[in-house]
Amino acid sequence: MAANSLISIEQVCTQYKVDDTFIRALNELGHIQVIVQHNDQYIIRDQLKDLESMIYFYTELQINIEGIDAIANLLKQIRELQDELMLTKNKLNLFENA
């Protein structure tokens, strides 16, 4: 993995003023992937948007880890259903245009 695609957890915790236990909890729940290189922990830059949302839920809305887990799972289901709907619409358009 390219080093520029990784962000250190220490940097994330400092920037967003969250404890590293919060990041580890999200990792244990499968919402954030933590990568260990040379005894340092990193997240993939592409996960930052989702992580920022979860940090917002935690810090601003005072939602606990269990609530964030439920919200993240529901958002994942919504994205999957949206993808499935788009695929179905595309298939229908192909059928109608044939």
CSV table of N, CA and C in Angstrom, one decimal:
chain,number,residue,atom,x,y,z
A,1,MET,N,0.9,-1.2,0.0
A,1,MET,CA,0.0,0.0,0.0
A,1,MET,C,0.9,1.2,0.0
A,2,ALA,N,0.6,2.2,-0.8
A,2,ALA,CA,1.4,3.4,-0.9
A,2,ALA,C,1.3,4.2,0.3
A,3,ALA,N,2.4,4.7,0.8
A,3,ALA,CA,2.4,5.5,2.0
A,3,ALA,C,1.5,6.7,2.0
A,4,ASN,N,1.4,7.3,0.8
A,4,ASN,CA,0.6,8.5,0.7
A,4,ASN,C,-0.9,8.2,0.8
A,5,SER,N,-1.3,7.0,0.7
A,5,SER,CA,-2.7,6.6,0.8
A,5,SER,C,-3.1,6.3,2.3
A,6,LEU,N,-2.1,6.4,3.2
A,6,LEU,CA,-2.3,6.0,4.6
A,6,LEU,C,-2.2,7.3,5.4
A,7,ILE,N,-3.0,7.3,6.5
A,7,ILE,CA,-3.0,8.4,7.4
A,7,ILE,C,-2.8,7.8,8.8
A,8,SER,N,-1.9,8.3,9.6
A,8,SER,CA,-1.6,7.7,10.9
A,8,SER,C,-2.8,8.0,11.8
A,9,ILE,N,-3.1,7.0,12.7
A,9,ILE,CA,-4.1,7.2,13.6
A,9,ILE,C,-3.8,8.3,14.6
A,10,GLU,N,-2.6,8.4,14.9
A,10,GLU,CA,-2.1,9.5,15.9
A,10,GLU,C,-2.5,10.8,15.3
A,11,GLN,N,-2.3,11.0,14.0
A,11,GLN,CA,-2.6,12.3,13.3
A,11,GLN,C,-4.1,12.5,13.3
A,12,VAL,N,-4.9,11.5,13.0
A,12,VAL,CA,-6.4,11.5,13.0
A,12,VAL,C,-6.9,11.9,14.4
A,13,CYS,N,-6.3,11.3,15.4
A,13,CYS,CA,-6.8,11.5,16.8
A,13,CYS,C,-6.5,13.0,17.2
A,14,THR,N,-5.3,13.5,16.8
A,14,THR,CA,-4.9,14.9,17.1
A,14,THR,C,-5.8,15.8,16.4
A,15,GLN,N,-6.0,15.6,15.1
A,15,GLN,CA,-6.8,16.5,14.2
A,15,GLN,C,-8.2,16.6,14.7
A,16,TYR,N,-8.8,15.5,15.0
A,16,TYR,CA,-10.3,15.4,15.3
A,16,TYR,C,-10.6,15.3,16.8
A,17,LYS,N,-9.5,15.4,17.6
A,17,LYS,CA,-9.7,15.3,19.1
A,17,LYS,C,-10.5,14.2,19.6
A,18,VAL,N,-10.1,13.0,19.1
A,18,VAL,CA,-10.7,11.7,19.6
A,18,VAL,C,-9.7,10.8,20.1
A,19,ASP,N,-10.0,9.9,21.0
A,19,ASP,CA,-9.1,9.0,21.6
A,19,ASP,C,-8.9,7.8,20.6
A,20,ASP,N,-7.7,7.2,20.7
A,20,ASP,CA,-7.4,6.1,19.8
A,20,ASP,C,-8.3,4.9,20.1
A,21,THR,N,-8.8,4.8,21.3
A,21,THR,CA,-9.7,3.7,21.6
A,21,THR,C,-11.0,3.8,20.8
A,22,PHE,N,-11.4,5.0,20.4
A,22,PHE,CA,-12.6,5.1,19.5
A,22,PHE,C,-12.3,4.5,18.1
A,23,ILE,N,-11.1,4.8,17.6
A,23,ILE,CA,-10.7,4.3,16.3
A,23,ILE,C,-10.6,2.8,16.4
A,24,ARG,N,-10.0,2.3,17.5
A,24,ARG,CA,-9.9,0.8,17.6
A,24,ARG,C,-11.2,0.1,17.7
A,25,ALA,N,-12.2,0.8,18.4
A,25,ALA,CA,-13.5,0.2,18.5
A,25,ALA,C,-14.2,0.1,17.1
A,26,LEU,N,-14.0,1.2,16.3
A,26,LEU,CA,-14.6,1.2,15.0
A,26,LEU,C,-13.9,0.1,14.1
A,27,ASN,N,-12.6,-0.2,14.4
A,27,ASN,CA,-11.9,-1.2,13.7
A,27,ASN,C,-12.4,-2.6,14.1
A,28,GLU,N,-12.7,-2.8,15.4
A,28,GLU,CA,-13.2,-4.1,15.9
A,28,GLU,C,-14.6,-4.4,15.3
A,29,LEU,N,-15.4,-3.3,15.1
A,29,LEU,CA,-16.7,-3.5,14.6
A,29,LEU,C,-16.7,-3.7,13.0
A,30,GLY,N,-15.5,-3.4,12.4
A,30,GLY,CA,-15.4,-3.6,11.0
A,30,GLY,C,-15.7,-2.4,10.2
A,31,HIS,N,-15.8,-1.2,10.8
A,31,HIS,CA,-16.2,0.0,10.0
A,31,HIS,C,-15.0,0.7,9.5
A,32,ILE,N,-13.8,0.5,10.1
A,32,ILE,CA,-12.6,1.2,9.7
A,32,ILE,C,-11.5,0.1,9.7
A,33,GLN,N,-10.7,0.1,8.7
A,33,GLN,CA,-9.6,-0.9,8.6
A,33,GLN,C,-8.3,-0.2,9.1
A,34,VAL,N,-7.7,-0.8,10.1
A,34,VAL,CA,-6.5,-0.3,10.6
A,34,VAL,C,-5.3,-1.1,10.1
A,35,ILE,N,-4.3,-0.5,9.6
A,35,ILE,CA,-3.2,-1.1,9.0
A,35,ILE,C,-2.0,-0.8,9.9
A,36,VAL,N,-1.2,-1.8,10.2
A,36,VAL,CA,0.0,-1.7,11.1
A,36,VAL,C,1.2,-1.8,10.2
A,37,GLN,N,2.1,-0.8,10.2
A,37,GLN,CA,3.3,-0.8,9.5
A,37,GLN,C,4.4,-0.2,10.4
A,38,HIS,N,5.4,-1.0,10.6
A,38,HIS,CA,6.6,-0.6,11.4
A,38,HIS,C,6.1,-0.1,12.8
A,39,ASN,N,5.2,-0.9,13.4
A,39,ASN,CA,4.7,-0.6,14.7
A,39,ASN,C,3.8,0.7,14.8
A,40,ASP,N,3.5,1.3,13.7
A,40,ASP,CA,2.6,2.4,13.7
A,40,ASP,C,1.3,2.0,13.1
A,41,GLN,N,0.2,2.6,13.5
A,41,GLN,CA,-1.1,2.3,13.0
A,41,GLN,C,-1.6,3.4,12.1
A,42,TYR,N,-2.3,2.9,11.0
A,42,TYR,CA,-2.8,3.8,9.9
A,42,TYR,C,-4.2,3.4,9.5
A,43,ILE,N,-4.9,4.4,8.9
A,43,ILE,CA,-6.1,4.1,8.2
A,43,ILE,C,-5.9,4.4,6.7
A,44,ILE,N,-6.7,3.9,5.9
A,44,ILE,CA,-6.6,4.2,4.5
A,44,ILE,C,-7.3,5.5,4.2
A,45,ARG,N,-6.7,6.4,3.4
A,45,ARG,CA,-7.2,7.7,3.2
A,45,ARG,C,-8.7,7.7,2.6
A,46,ASP,N,-9.0,6.6,1.9
A,46,ASP,CA,-10.4,6.5,1.3
A,46,ASP,C,-11.4,6.3,2.4
A,47,GLN,N,-11.0,5.9,3.6
A,47,GLN,CA,-12.0,5.7,4.7
A,47,GLN,C,-12.3,7.0,5.5
A,48,LEU,N,-11.5,8.1,5.1
A,48,LEU,CA,-11.6,9.3,5.9
A,48,LEU,C,-13.0,9.9,6.0
A,49,LYS,N,-13.7,9.9,4.8
A,49,LYS,CA,-15.1,10.5,4.8
A,49,LYS,C,-16.0,9.8,5.8
A,50,ASP,N,-16.0,8.4,5.7
A,50,ASP,CA,-16.8,7.7,6.6
A,50,ASP,C,-16.4,7.9,8.1
A,51,LEU,N,-15.1,7.9,8.3
A,51,LEU,CA,-14.6,8.1,9.7
A,51,LEU,C,-15.0,9.5,10.2
A,52,GLU,N,-14.9,10.5,9.3
A,52,GLU,CA,-15.4,11.9,9.8
A,52,GLU,C,-16.8,11.9,10.2
A,53,SER,N,-17.7,11.1,9.4
A,53,SER,CA,-19.1,11.0,9.8
A,53,SER,C,-19.3,10.4,11.2
A,54,MET,N,-18.5,9.3,11.4
A,54,MET,CA,-18.6,8.6,12.7
A,54,MET,C,-18.1,9.5,13.8
A,55,ILE,N,-17.1,10.2,13.6
A,55,ILE,CA,-16.6,11.1,14.6
A,55,ILE,C,-17.6,12.2,14.9
A,56,TYR,N,-18.3,12.7,13.9
A,56,TYR,CA,-19.3,13.7,14.1
A,56,TYR,C,-20.4,13.1,14.9
A,57,PHE,N,-20.9,11.9,14.6
A,57,PHE,CA,-21.9,11.3,15.4
A,57,PHE,C,-21.5,11.2,16.9
A,58,TYR,N,-20.2,10.8,17.1
A,58,TYR,CA,-19.7,10.5,18.4
A,58,TYR,C,-19.5,11.8,19.2
A,59,THR,N,-18.9,12.8,18.6
A,59,THR,CA,-18.5,14.0,19.3
A,59,THR,C,-19.6,15.1,19.4
A,60,GLU,N,-20.3,15.3,18.3
A,60,GLU,CA,-21.3,16.4,18.2
A,60,GLU,C,-22.7,15.9,18.6
A,61,LEU,N,-23.0,14.7,18.2
A,61,LEU,CA,-24.4,14.2,18.5
A,61,LEU,C,-24.4,13.3,19.7
A,62,GLN,N,-23.2,13.0,20.3
A,62,GLN,CA,-23.1,12.2,21.5
A,62,GLN,C,-23.7,10.8,21.4
A,63,ILE,N,-23.5,10.2,20.2
A,63,ILE,CA,-24.0,8.9,20.0
A,63,ILE,C,-22.9,7.9,20.3
A,64,ASN,N,-23.2,6.9,21.1
A,64,ASN,CA,-22.2,5.9,21.6
A,64,ASN,C,-21.8,5.0,20.4
A,65,ILE,N,-20.8,4.2,20.7
A,65,ILE,CA,-20.3,3.2,19.7
A,65,ILE,C,-21.4,2.3,19.2
A,66,GLU,N,-22.2,1.8,20.1
A,66,GLU,CA,-23.3,0.9,19.6
A,66,GLU,C,-24.2,1.6,18.7
A,67,GLY,N,-24.6,2.8,18.9
A,67,GLY,CA,-25.4,3.6,18.1
A,67,GLY,C,-24.8,3.9,16.7
A,68,ILE,N,-23.5,4.2,16.8
A,68,ILE,CA,-22.7,4.4,15.5
A,68,ILE,C,-22.7,3.1,14.7
A,69,ASP,N,-22.5,2.0,15.4
A,69,ASP,CA,-22.5,0.7,14.7
A,69,ASP,C,-23.8,0.5,13.9
A,70,ALA,N,-24.9,0.8,14.6
A,70,ALA,CA,-26.3,0.6,14.0
A,70,ALA,C,-26.4,1.6,12.8
A,71,ILE,N,-26.1,2.8,13.0
A,71,ILE,CA,-26.2,3.8,11.9
A,71,ILE,C,-25.3,3.4,10.7
A,72,ALA,N,-24.1,3.0,11.0
A,72,ALA,CA,-23.2,2.6,9.9
A,72,ALA,C,-23.7,1.4,9.1
A,73,ASN,N,-24.3,0.5,9.8
A,73,ASN,CA,-24.9,-0.7,9.2
A,73,ASN,C,-26.1,-0.3,8.3
A,74,LEU,N,-26.9,0.6,8.9
A,74,LEU,CA,-28.1,1.0,8.1
A,74,LEU,C,-27.6,1.8,6.9
A,75,LEU,N,-26.6,2.7,7.0
A,75,LEU,CA,-26.1,3.4,5.8
A,75,LEU,C,-25.6,2.5,4.8
A,76,LYS,N,-24.9,1.5,5.2
A,76,LYS,CA,-24.3,0.5,4.3
A,76,LYS,C,-25.5,-0.2,3.5
A,77,GLN,N,-26.5,-0.6,4.2
A,77,GLN,CA,-27.7,-1.2,3.6
A,77,GLN,C,-28.3,-0.3,2.6
A,78,ILE,N,-28.4,1.0,2.9
A,78,ILE,CA,-29.0,2.0,2.0
A,78,ILE,C,-28.2,2.1,0.8
A,79,ARG,N,-26.8,2.2,0.9
A,79,ARG,CA,-26.0,2.3,-0.3
A,79,ARG,C,-26.1,1.0,-1.1
A,80,GLU,N,-26.2,-0.1,-0.5
A,80,GLU,CA,-26.3,-1.4,-1.3
A,80,GLU,C,-27.7,-1.4,-2.0
A,81,LEU,N,-28.7,-0.9,-1.4
A,81,LEU,CA,-30.0,-0.9,-2.0
A,81,LEU,C,-30.1,0.1,-3.2
A,82,GLN,N,-29.4,1.3,-3.0
A,82,GLN,CA,-29.3,2.3,-4.0
A,82,GLN,C,-28.5,1.7,-5.2
A,83,ASP,N,-27.5,1.0,-5.0
A,83,ASP,CA,-26.7,0.4,-6.1
A,83,ASP,C,-27.6,-0.7,-6.8
A,84,GLU,N,-28.3,-1.5,-6.1
A,84,GLU,CA,-29.1,-2.5,-6.7
A,84,GLU,C,-30.3,-1.8,-7.5
A,85,LEU,N,-30.8,-0.7,-7.0
A,85,LEU,CA,-31.9,0.0,-7.7
A,85,LEU,C,-31.3,0.5,-9.0
A,86,MET,N,-30.1,1.1,-9.0
A,86,MET,CA,-29.5,1.7,-10.2
A,86,MET,C,-29.2,0.6,-11.2
A,87,LEU,N,-28.8,-0.5,-10.7
A,87,LEU,CA,-28.5,-1.7,-11.6
A,87,LEU,C,-29.8,-2.1,-12.3
A,88,THR,N,-30.9,-2.2,-11.5
A,88,THR,CA,-32.2,-2.6,-12.0
A,88,THR,C,-32.7,-1.6,-13.0
A,89,LYS,N,-32.6,-0.3,-12.7
A,89,LYS,CA,-33.0,0.7,-13.7
A,89,LYS,C,-32.2,0.6,-15.0
A,90,ASN,N,-30.9,0.4,-14.9
A,90,ASN,CA,-30.1,0.3,-16.1
A,90,ASN,C,-30.6,-0.9,-16.9
A,91,LYS,N,-30.8,-2.0,-16.3
A,91,LYS,CA,-31.3,-3.2,-17.0
A,91,LYS,C,-32.7,-2.9,-17.6
A,92,LEU,N,-33.5,-2.2,-16.9
A,92,LEU,CA,-34.9,-1.9,-17.5
A,92,LEU,C,-34.7,-1.0,-18.7
A,93,ASN,N,-33.8,0.0,-18.6
A,93,ASN,CA,-33.6,0.9,-19.7
A,93,ASN,C,-33.1,0.1,-21.0
A,94,LEU,N,-32.2,-0.9,-20.7
A,94,LEU,CA,-31.7,-1.7,-21.9
A,94,LEU,C,-32.9,-2.5,-22.5
A,95,PHE,N,-33.8,-3.0,-21.7
A,95,PHE,CA,-34.9,-3.8,-22.1
A,95,PHE,C,-35.9,-2.9,-22.9
A,96,GLU,N,-36.1,-1.7,-22.4
A,96,GLU,CA,-37.1,-0.7,-23.0
A,96,GLU,C,-36.5,-0.2,-24.4
A,97,ASN,N,-35.2,-0.1,-24.5
A,97,ASN,CA,-34.6,0.5,-25.7
A,97,ASN,C,-34.3,-0.6,-26.7
A,98,ALA,N,-34.6,-1.9,-26.4
A,98,ALA,CA,-34.3,-2.9,-27.3
A,98,ALA,C,-35.4,-3.2,-28.3
